[in-house]
Amino acid sequence: MITITEQKPFESILSSLGKIKSVYIIGCGSCATTLHTGGKSEVLEIKDKLEEAGKKVTGWMVIPTTCDQLTREALIENSTTIEAADAIVVMSCAFGVQTVNFYADKPAYPALNTLFVGKEERPGYFIEVCMQCGDCVLAQTAGICPLVRCAKSLLNGPCGGSEEGKCEVDPNTPCAWQLIIDRLAAVGQLDKLEEIEPVKDWSTSHSGGPRKINIEESSE
Amino acid sequence: MKAGTNLEKVLESGRFAVTAEAGPPKGTSARVILRKAELLRPCCDAVNVTDNQTAIVRMSSLAGCVLLKQQDVDPVMQMVARDRNRIAIQSDVLGAVALGIGNILCLSGDHQQFGNHPSAKNVFDIDSIQLIQTLKNMRDEKKFICGEDVSGEVSIYIGAAANPFADPFEFRVTRLAKKVKAGADFIQTQAIYDIAKFRKWMEMVRDRGLDEQVHILAGVIPIRSVGMARYMRDYVAGVSVPDEIIKRMEEAEDAKVEGVRIPLEIIEQLKEIPGVHGIHIMAVGWEDIVPEIVEAAGLLPRPVL
């Protein structure tokens, strides 16, 4: 499992910085390094570009895992150069950007877009397989999630646009329901297709503000 | 009678039904709908109003249906799951019934990527089968999805779509069975050009006895030009246009004449297939041709019940 990011277009980073003159750059040694979106070499690349665009770069670092608590220590250690900047450009996923924003006195600006939490299906190929809906349906769907893999999130698919195993929305994407039917056939559970999956309870998903859990309380 | 609509009366009396599609305008003109009502009233038992088809913004299906109803045309309100959550869907159903709309066709909806607002967020809170179930529950149990009571009668005749040509083929009849189980009273199919494949599908439908439980109206799309035939073959997912049809259109002296001759031949064959209880003509942007087709197919006059 890895958080998938892509770099924002440089123009868009520049435009979000607006009148800000000096920046400190933070990269991330975890997912963003693996994906070549926010590792050391990307940090140095963007440093050059920002300087070319007339921004002053007061310093930079690559934090091993930007989204964890140790980011606080890293910010303290480098406080002098960070203090000299008007803002921090963060080359990590949105978890890292928000962690920096939480601990730093300077505003944090994202240099990456956070796309999804992905599974590496084959080397270098990442795919979204779970949307964290909070009410897992995999028992009914042969271990393949139609909510995230079907363009229409159909629980009783496939729709009329499934053609030769592909989704009508993108011929490079397999139809989720073709995958489910193939898998049900392989495990001898095709009869499950006859059952109507009822209306889903979306209240466990992104419907009511941030979801949170306190494992101390929930284990009581 | 579940809703007492003209379509229900025709189908329940065992007659061969004719429905057509009226696309609403990309604008505010009621005249567009009124003109289509005039044109289609004498030759159809009911007329569908599409719901932002191919995800292109148009006048709402509900408004279009009310305009048809005012012209004494029995409307079929198409309703997609793409744009509304369960709150909006149930609310629109109540409003539609209050305005005298009795037929509702439940669809998933074309993906927004194909339309004119590809950056829109889709909804798909419920899917088309759950939509059928929701409508049946509102009508028969007088209950909303949440379990609370609906006040007043929800007299609706519930429709659904079926595509015999999408994949996986073996599952297509299972999906129809699910729609029947969910509560569909009538089915309108995707356009049929590959009659052999459709026959095979209907055979599987009859094997499961589904033709006894639901009225199937076979979809027909008259082809206006060879370009349109090729476009449907190459770009419309789930439509199967055999090469023979393309060839006939290419070789035709007058493409429009051939484009009418082909659906007429298809209709002749459809009429003979056991379990087919009617046709649904989707003359996208060519509604003017519908009266001619219905007449030439020997399906006039339409019954007055």
GROMACS .gro file of C-alpha atoms in nm, chain A residues 151-165 168-169 178 181 193-202, chain B residues 86 108-109 111 113-114 122 124-127 129-130 133 145 163 166-168 171-172 174-175 178 181-182 208 237-238:
model
   58
  151ALA     CA    1  -1.666   0.383  -1.308
  152LYS     CA    2  -2.025   0.392  -1.183
  153SER     CA    3  -1.963   0.213  -0.851
  154LEU     CA    4  -2.235  -0.035  -0.941
  155LEU     CA    5  -2.315  -0.293  -0.676
  156ASN     CA    6  -2.529  -0.493  -0.918
  157GLY     CA    7  -2.328  -0.460  -1.236
  158PRO     CA    8  -2.209  -0.478  -1.503
  159CYS     CA    9  -2.375  -0.196  -1.693
  160GLY     CA   10  -2.446  -0.206  -2.066
  161GLY     CA   11  -2.107  -0.056  -2.145
  162SER     CA   12  -1.898  -0.363  -2.065
  163GLU     CA   13  -1.738  -0.478  -2.388
  164GLU     CA   14  -1.491  -0.762  -2.430
  165GLY     CA   15  -1.400  -0.735  -2.066
  168GLU     CA   16  -1.657   0.183  -2.181
  169VAL     CA   17  -1.499   0.476  -2.000
  178GLN     CA   18  -1.611  -0.889  -1.566
  181ILE     CA   19  -1.778  -1.267  -1.262
  193LEU     CA   20  -2.486  -1.292  -0.912
  194GLU     CA   21  -2.854  -1.373  -0.866
  195GLU     CA   22  -2.874  -1.186  -0.538
  196ILE     CA   23  -2.964  -0.819  -0.537
  197GLU     CA   24  -2.716  -0.619  -0.336
  198PRO     CA   25  -2.929  -0.370  -0.140
  199VAL     CA   26  -2.884   0.006  -0.120
  200LYS     CA   27  -2.555   0.087   0.050
  201ASP     CA   28  -2.508   0.275   0.376
  202TRP     CA   29  -2.273   0.554   0.275
  306ARG     CA   30  -3.164   0.877  -0.292
  328SER     CA   31  -2.769   0.383  -1.443
  329GLY     CA   32  -2.693   0.669  -1.682
  331HIS     CA   33  -2.085   0.817  -1.762
  333GLN     CA   34  -1.699   1.151  -1.930
  334PHE     CA   35  -1.903   1.118  -2.252
  342ASN     CA   36  -2.112   1.169  -1.043
  344PHE     CA   37  -2.435   0.676  -0.813
  345ASP     CA   38  -2.562   0.668  -0.456
  346ILE     CA   39  -2.782   0.378  -0.570
  347ASP     CA   40  -2.760   0.176  -0.890
  349ILE     CA   41  -3.140  -0.221  -0.991
  350GLN     CA   42  -3.165  -0.057  -0.650
  353GLN     CA   43  -3.638  -0.178  -0.599
  365ILE     CA   44  -3.570   0.363   0.149
  383ASN     CA   45  -2.862  -0.461  -2.330
  386ALA     CA   46  -2.295  -0.609  -2.388
  387ASP     CA   47  -2.055  -0.849  -2.222
  388PRO     CA   48  -2.037  -1.093  -2.060
  391PHE     CA   49  -2.466  -1.279  -1.762
  392ARG     CA   50  -2.701  -1.050  -1.956
  394THR     CA   51  -2.908  -1.296  -1.518
  395ARG     CA   52  -2.903  -0.919  -1.503
  398LYS     CA   53  -3.237  -0.934  -1.127
  401LYS     CA   54  -3.689  -0.963  -0.930
  402ALA     CA   55  -3.632  -0.602  -0.825
  428ARG     CA   56  -3.588  -1.872  -1.748
  457ALA     CA   57  -2.047   0.097  -2.627
  458GLY     CA   58  -2.278  -0.198  -2.616
   0.00000   0.00000   0.00000
